[in-house]
GROMACS .gro file of C-alpha atoms in nm:
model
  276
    1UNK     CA    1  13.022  -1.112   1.083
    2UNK     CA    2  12.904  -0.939   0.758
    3UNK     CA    3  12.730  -1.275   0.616
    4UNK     CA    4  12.601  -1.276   0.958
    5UNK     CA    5  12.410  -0.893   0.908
    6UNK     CA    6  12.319  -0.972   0.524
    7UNK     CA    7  12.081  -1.235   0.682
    8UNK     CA    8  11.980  -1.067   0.981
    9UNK     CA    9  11.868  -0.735   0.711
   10UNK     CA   10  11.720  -0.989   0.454
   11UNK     CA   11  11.530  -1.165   0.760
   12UNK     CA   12  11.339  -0.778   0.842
   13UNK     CA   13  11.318  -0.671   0.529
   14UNK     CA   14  11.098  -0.994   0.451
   15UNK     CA   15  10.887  -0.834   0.795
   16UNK     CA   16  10.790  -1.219   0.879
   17UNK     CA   17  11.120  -1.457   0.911
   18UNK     CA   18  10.893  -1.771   1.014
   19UNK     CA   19  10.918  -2.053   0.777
   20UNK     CA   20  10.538  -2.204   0.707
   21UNK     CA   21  10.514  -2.586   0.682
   22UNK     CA   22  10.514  -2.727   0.376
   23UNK     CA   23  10.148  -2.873   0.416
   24UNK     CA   24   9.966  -2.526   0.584
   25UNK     CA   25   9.689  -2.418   0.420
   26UNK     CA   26   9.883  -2.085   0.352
   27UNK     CA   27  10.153  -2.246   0.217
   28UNK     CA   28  10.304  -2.019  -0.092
   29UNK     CA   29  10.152  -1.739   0.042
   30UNK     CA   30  10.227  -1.400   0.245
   31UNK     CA   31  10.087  -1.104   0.399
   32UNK     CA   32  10.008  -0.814   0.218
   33UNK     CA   33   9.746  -0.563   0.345
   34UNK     CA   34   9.520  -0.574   0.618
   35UNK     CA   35   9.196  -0.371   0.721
   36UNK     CA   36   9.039  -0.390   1.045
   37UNK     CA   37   8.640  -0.333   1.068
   38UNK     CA   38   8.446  -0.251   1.422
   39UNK     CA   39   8.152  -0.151   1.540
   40UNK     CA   40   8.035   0.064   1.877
   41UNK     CA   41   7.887  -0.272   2.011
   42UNK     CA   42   8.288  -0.376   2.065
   43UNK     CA   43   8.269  -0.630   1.743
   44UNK     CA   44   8.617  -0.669   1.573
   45UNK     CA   45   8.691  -0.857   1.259
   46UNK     CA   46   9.041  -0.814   1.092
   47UNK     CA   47   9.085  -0.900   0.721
   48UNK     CA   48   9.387  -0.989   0.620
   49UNK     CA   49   9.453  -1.012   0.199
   50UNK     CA   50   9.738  -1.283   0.104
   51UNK     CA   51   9.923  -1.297  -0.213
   52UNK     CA   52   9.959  -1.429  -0.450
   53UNK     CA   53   9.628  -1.277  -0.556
   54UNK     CA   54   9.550  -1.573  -0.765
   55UNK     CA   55   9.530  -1.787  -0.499
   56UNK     CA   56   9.207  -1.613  -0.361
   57UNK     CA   57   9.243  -1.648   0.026
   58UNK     CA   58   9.258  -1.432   0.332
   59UNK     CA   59   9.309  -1.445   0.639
   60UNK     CA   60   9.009  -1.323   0.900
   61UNK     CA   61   9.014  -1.278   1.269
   62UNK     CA   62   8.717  -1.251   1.459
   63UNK     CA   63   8.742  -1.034   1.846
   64UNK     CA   64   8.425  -0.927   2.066
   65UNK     CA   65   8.156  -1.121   1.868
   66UNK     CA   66   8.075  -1.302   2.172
   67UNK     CA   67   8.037  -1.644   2.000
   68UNK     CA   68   8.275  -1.935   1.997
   69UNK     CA   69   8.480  -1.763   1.700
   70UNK     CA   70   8.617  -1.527   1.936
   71UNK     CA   71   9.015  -1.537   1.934
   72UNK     CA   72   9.039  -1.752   1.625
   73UNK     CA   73   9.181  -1.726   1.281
   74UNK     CA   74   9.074  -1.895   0.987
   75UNK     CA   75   9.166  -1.910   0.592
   76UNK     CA   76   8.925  -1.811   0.425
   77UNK     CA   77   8.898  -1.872  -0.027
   78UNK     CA   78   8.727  -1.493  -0.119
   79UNK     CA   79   8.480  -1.461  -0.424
   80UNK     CA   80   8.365  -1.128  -0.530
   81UNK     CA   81   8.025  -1.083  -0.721
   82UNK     CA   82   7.793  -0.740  -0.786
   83UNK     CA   83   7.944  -0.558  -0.519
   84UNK     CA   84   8.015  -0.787  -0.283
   85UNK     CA   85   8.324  -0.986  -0.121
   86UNK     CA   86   8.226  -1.324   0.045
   87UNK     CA   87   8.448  -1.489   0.250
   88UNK     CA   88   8.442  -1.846   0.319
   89UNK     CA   89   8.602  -2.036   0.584
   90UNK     CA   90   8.588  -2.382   0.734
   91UNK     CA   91   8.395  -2.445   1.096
   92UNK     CA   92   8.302  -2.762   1.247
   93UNK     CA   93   8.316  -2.936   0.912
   94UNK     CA   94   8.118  -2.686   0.724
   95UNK     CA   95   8.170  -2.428   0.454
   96UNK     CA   96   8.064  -2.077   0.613
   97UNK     CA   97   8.055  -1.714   0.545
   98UNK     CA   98   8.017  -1.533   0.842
   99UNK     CA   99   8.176  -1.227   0.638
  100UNK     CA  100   8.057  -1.039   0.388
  101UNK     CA  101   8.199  -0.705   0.248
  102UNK     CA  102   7.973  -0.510   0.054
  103UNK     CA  103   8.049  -0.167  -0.138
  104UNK     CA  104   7.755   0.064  -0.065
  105UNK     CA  105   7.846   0.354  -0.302
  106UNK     CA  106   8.175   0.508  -0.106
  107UNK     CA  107   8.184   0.350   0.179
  108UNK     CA  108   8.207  -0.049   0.307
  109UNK     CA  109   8.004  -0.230   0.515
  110UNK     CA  110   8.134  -0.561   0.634
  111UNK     CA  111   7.828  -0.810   0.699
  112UNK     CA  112   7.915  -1.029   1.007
  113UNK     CA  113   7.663  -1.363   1.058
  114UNK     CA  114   7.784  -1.616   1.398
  115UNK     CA  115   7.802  -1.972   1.376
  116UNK     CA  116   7.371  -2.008   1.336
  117UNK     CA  117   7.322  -1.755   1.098
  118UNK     CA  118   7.026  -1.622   1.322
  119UNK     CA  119   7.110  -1.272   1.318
  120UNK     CA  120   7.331  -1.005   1.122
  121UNK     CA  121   7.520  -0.704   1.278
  122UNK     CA  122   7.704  -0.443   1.061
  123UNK     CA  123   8.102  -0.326   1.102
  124UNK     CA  124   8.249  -0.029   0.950
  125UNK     CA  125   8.626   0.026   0.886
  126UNK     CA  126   8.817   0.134   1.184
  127UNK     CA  127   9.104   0.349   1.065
  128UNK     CA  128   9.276   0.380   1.399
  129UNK     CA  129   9.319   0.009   1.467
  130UNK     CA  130   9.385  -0.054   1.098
  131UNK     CA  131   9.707   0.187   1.142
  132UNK     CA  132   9.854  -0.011   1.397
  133UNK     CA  133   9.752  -0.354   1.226
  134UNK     CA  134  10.075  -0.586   1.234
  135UNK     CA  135   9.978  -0.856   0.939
  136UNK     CA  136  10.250  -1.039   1.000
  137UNK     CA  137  10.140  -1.112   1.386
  138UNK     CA  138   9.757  -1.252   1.247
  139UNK     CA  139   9.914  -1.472   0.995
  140UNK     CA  140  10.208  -1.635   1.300
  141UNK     CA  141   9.884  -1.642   1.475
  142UNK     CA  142   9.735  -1.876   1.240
  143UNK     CA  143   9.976  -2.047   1.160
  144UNK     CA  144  10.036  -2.111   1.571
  145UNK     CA  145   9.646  -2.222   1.596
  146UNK     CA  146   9.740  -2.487   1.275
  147UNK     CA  147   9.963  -2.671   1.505
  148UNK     CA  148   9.687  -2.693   1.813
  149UNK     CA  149   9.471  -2.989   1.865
  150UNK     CA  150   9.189  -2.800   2.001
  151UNK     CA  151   9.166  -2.538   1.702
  152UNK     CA  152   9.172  -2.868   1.410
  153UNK     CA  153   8.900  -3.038   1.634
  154UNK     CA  154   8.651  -2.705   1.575
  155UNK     CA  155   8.737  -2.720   1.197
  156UNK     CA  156   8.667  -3.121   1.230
  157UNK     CA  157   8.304  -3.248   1.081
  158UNK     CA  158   8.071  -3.213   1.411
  159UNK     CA  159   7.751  -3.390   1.373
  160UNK     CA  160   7.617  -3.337   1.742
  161UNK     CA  161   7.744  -2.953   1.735
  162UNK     CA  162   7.510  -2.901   1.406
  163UNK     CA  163   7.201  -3.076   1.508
  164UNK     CA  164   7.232  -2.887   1.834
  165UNK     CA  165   7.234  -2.538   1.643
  166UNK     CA  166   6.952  -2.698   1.464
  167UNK     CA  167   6.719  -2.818   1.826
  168UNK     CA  168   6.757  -2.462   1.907
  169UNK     CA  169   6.656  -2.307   1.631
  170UNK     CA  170   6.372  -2.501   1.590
  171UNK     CA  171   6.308  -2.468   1.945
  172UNK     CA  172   6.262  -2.049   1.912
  173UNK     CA  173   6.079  -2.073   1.660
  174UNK     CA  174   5.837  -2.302   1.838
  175UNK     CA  175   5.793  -2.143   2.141
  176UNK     CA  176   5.731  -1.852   1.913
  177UNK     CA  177   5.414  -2.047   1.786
  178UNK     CA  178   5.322  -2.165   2.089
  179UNK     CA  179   5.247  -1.785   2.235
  180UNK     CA  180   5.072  -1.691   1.835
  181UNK     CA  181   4.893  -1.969   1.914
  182UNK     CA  182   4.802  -2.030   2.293
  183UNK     CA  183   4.895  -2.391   2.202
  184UNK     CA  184   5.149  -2.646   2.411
  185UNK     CA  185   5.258  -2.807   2.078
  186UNK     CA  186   5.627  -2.971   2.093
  187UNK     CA  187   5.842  -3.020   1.852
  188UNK     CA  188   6.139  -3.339   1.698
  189UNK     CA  189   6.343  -3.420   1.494
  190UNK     CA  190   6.392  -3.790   1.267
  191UNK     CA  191   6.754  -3.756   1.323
  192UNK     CA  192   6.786  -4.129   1.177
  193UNK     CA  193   6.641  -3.996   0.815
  194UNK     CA  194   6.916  -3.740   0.827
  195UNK     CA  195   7.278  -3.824   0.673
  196UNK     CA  196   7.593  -3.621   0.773
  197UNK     CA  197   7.637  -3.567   0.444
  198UNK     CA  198   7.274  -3.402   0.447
  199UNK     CA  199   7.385  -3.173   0.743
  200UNK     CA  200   7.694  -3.084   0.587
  201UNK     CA  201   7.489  -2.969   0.302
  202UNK     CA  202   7.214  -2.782   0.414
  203UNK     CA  203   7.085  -2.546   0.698
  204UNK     CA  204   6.803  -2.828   0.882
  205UNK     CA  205   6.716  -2.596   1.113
  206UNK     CA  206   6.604  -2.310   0.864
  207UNK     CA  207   6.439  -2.596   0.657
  208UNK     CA  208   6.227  -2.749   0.956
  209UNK     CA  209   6.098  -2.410   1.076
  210UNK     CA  210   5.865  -2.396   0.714
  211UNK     CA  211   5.547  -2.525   0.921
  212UNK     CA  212   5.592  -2.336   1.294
  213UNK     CA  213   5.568  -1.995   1.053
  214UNK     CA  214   5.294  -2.111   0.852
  215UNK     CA  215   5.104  -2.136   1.197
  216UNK     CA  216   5.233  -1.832   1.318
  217UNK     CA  217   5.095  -1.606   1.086
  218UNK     CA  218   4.744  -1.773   1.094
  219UNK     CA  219   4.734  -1.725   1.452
  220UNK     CA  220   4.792  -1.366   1.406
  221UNK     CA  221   4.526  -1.344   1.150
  222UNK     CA  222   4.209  -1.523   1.318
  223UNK     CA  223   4.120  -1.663   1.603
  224UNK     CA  224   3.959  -1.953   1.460
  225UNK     CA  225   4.331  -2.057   1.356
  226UNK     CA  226   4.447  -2.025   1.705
  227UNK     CA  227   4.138  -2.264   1.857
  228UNK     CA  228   4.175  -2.514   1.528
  229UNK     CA  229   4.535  -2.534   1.644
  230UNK     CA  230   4.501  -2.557   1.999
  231UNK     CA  231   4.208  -2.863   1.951
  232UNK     CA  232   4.362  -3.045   1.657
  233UNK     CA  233   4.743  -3.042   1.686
  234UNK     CA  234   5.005  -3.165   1.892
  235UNK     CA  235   5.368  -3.251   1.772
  236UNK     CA  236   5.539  -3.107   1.437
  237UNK     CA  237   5.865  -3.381   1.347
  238UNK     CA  238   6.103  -3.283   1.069
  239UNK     CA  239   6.278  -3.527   0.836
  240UNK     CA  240   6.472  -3.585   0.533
  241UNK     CA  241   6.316  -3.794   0.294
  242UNK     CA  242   6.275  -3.821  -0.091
  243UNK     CA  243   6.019  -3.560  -0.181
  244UNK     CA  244   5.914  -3.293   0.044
  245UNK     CA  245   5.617  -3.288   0.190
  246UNK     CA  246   5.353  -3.202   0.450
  247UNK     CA  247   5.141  -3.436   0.592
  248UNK     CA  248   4.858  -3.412   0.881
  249UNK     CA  249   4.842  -3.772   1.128
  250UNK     CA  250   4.656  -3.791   1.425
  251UNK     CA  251   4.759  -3.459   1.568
  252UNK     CA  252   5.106  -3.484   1.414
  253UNK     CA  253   5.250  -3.266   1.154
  254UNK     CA  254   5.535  -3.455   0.957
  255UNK     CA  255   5.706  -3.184   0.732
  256UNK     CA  256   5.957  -3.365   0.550
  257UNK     CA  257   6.243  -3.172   0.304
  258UNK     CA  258   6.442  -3.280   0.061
  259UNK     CA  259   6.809  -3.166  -0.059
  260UNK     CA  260   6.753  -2.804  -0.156
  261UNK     CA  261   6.329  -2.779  -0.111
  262UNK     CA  262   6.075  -2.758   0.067
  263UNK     CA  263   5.706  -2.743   0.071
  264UNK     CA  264   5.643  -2.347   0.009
  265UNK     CA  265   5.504  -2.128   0.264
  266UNK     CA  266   5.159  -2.051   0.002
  267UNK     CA  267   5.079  -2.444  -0.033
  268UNK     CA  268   5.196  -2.437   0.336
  269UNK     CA  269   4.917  -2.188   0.448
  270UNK     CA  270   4.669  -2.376   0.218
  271UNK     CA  271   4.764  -2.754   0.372
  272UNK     CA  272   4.641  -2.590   0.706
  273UNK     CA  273   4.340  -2.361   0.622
  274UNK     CA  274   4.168  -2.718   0.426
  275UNK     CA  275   4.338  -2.946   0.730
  276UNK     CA  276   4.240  -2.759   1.043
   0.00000   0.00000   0.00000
């Protein structure tokens, strides 16, 4: 009976009696501290630090964002740099930081960005929900969503997911230059040029929007821009291909961007003002 209460106090003293498997990505680790961060637009995200400190990770749980992280926890390797804490976790194949915290001279301000990276919102510490944080509850939590099929298939490389986020992207940001404009012009994509090695890599979307903005601001500025483009243009495609570039066929834009560049948005403006 005594050996029997030795383990039972050893077990709560340890505050998380769960074994982890051997080949969890929090393996050799534990719960230490956790802060919780929230904002008056119902946003949670939980941060949760694991030591040993060496190891760099954390654990971070996203509530209220209303995206598709919603109820999940991921592991997350943290790198601090002038002020600021990135954390980066896996998502549908892809390294991501959708959290940033950022020392503003006394007080933190955690940086959340969804899946798209199309907007920003800001959190601030919450010190009521932080009081009643349980760390050992988010890290069984994760270590439950290890073992489900559904939670590795969102980690899993998803080429259809990314080019989707991509479509949409450049979709808003053509309809966008279509009302600058008072043009009909469409938009596509040379999915064939583009590796999924190349959309692991980079943001497409952001890269194949160079063009649409180009045409948005001349638009804005003259009217002669807005005719030029409504006579003499049709379809803008995007591609990957060995050089960037910007070309002008038969009423087709073909903006093509390499691994890390792009045609800038000065030689961009200047393509169009000689082209048009």
């Amino acid at each position: 009976m005594r050996v029997l209460l030795a383990v039972g106090v050893v077990a709560l003293s340890l505050g998380c009696s769960r074994g982890v498997r051997p080949d969890s990505e929090v393996a050799g680790t534990k719960p230490v501290t956790g802060k919780v961060y929230s904002n008056e637009a119902g946003e949670k995200v939980t941060l949760i630090a694991l030591e040993p400190g060496d190891a760099h990770k954390a654990l971070v749980a996203f509530e209220g964002t209303k995206s598709e992280l919603d109820g999940q926890v991921l592991v997350a390797s943290v790198n601090s740099e002038r002020g600021k804490t990135h954390y980066w976790t896996p998502w549908r194949g892809r390294k991501q930081r959708f959290v940033s915290v950022e020392d503003r001279g006394g007080y933190e301000d955690l940086i959340f960005s969804d899946v798209n990276h199309t907007g920003y919102t800001h959190l601030k510490p919450d010190a009521g929900k932080t009081g009643a944080l349980k760390v050992e509850k988010i890290f069984e939590r994760y270590q439950d969503l290890e073992g489900d099929k559904k939670y590795q298939a969102m980690l899993a490389f998803d080429r259809k997911f990314w080019a989707n986020q991509a479509e949409v992207q450049l979709g808003e940001a053509l309809a966008e230059t279509n009302k600058a404009c008072g043009s009909k012009l469409t938009s596509t994509v040379a999915w064939d040029s583009i590796t999924d090695a190349q959309i692991n890599e980079m943001s497409f979307g952001s890269y194949c929007v160079g063009p649409l903005e180009s045409l948005q601001k001349l638009c804005a500025r003259s009217d002669e821009a807005k005719r030029a483009v409504q006579q003499k243009l049709q379809t803008v495609e995007c591609r990957m291909d060995a050089q960037a570039a910007l070309k002008l066929e038969a009423q087709k834009i073909i903006w093509s961007v390499t691994s890390g560049s792009t045609v800038q948005p000065d030689e961009t403006t200047t393509f169009f003002i000689d082209n048009l």
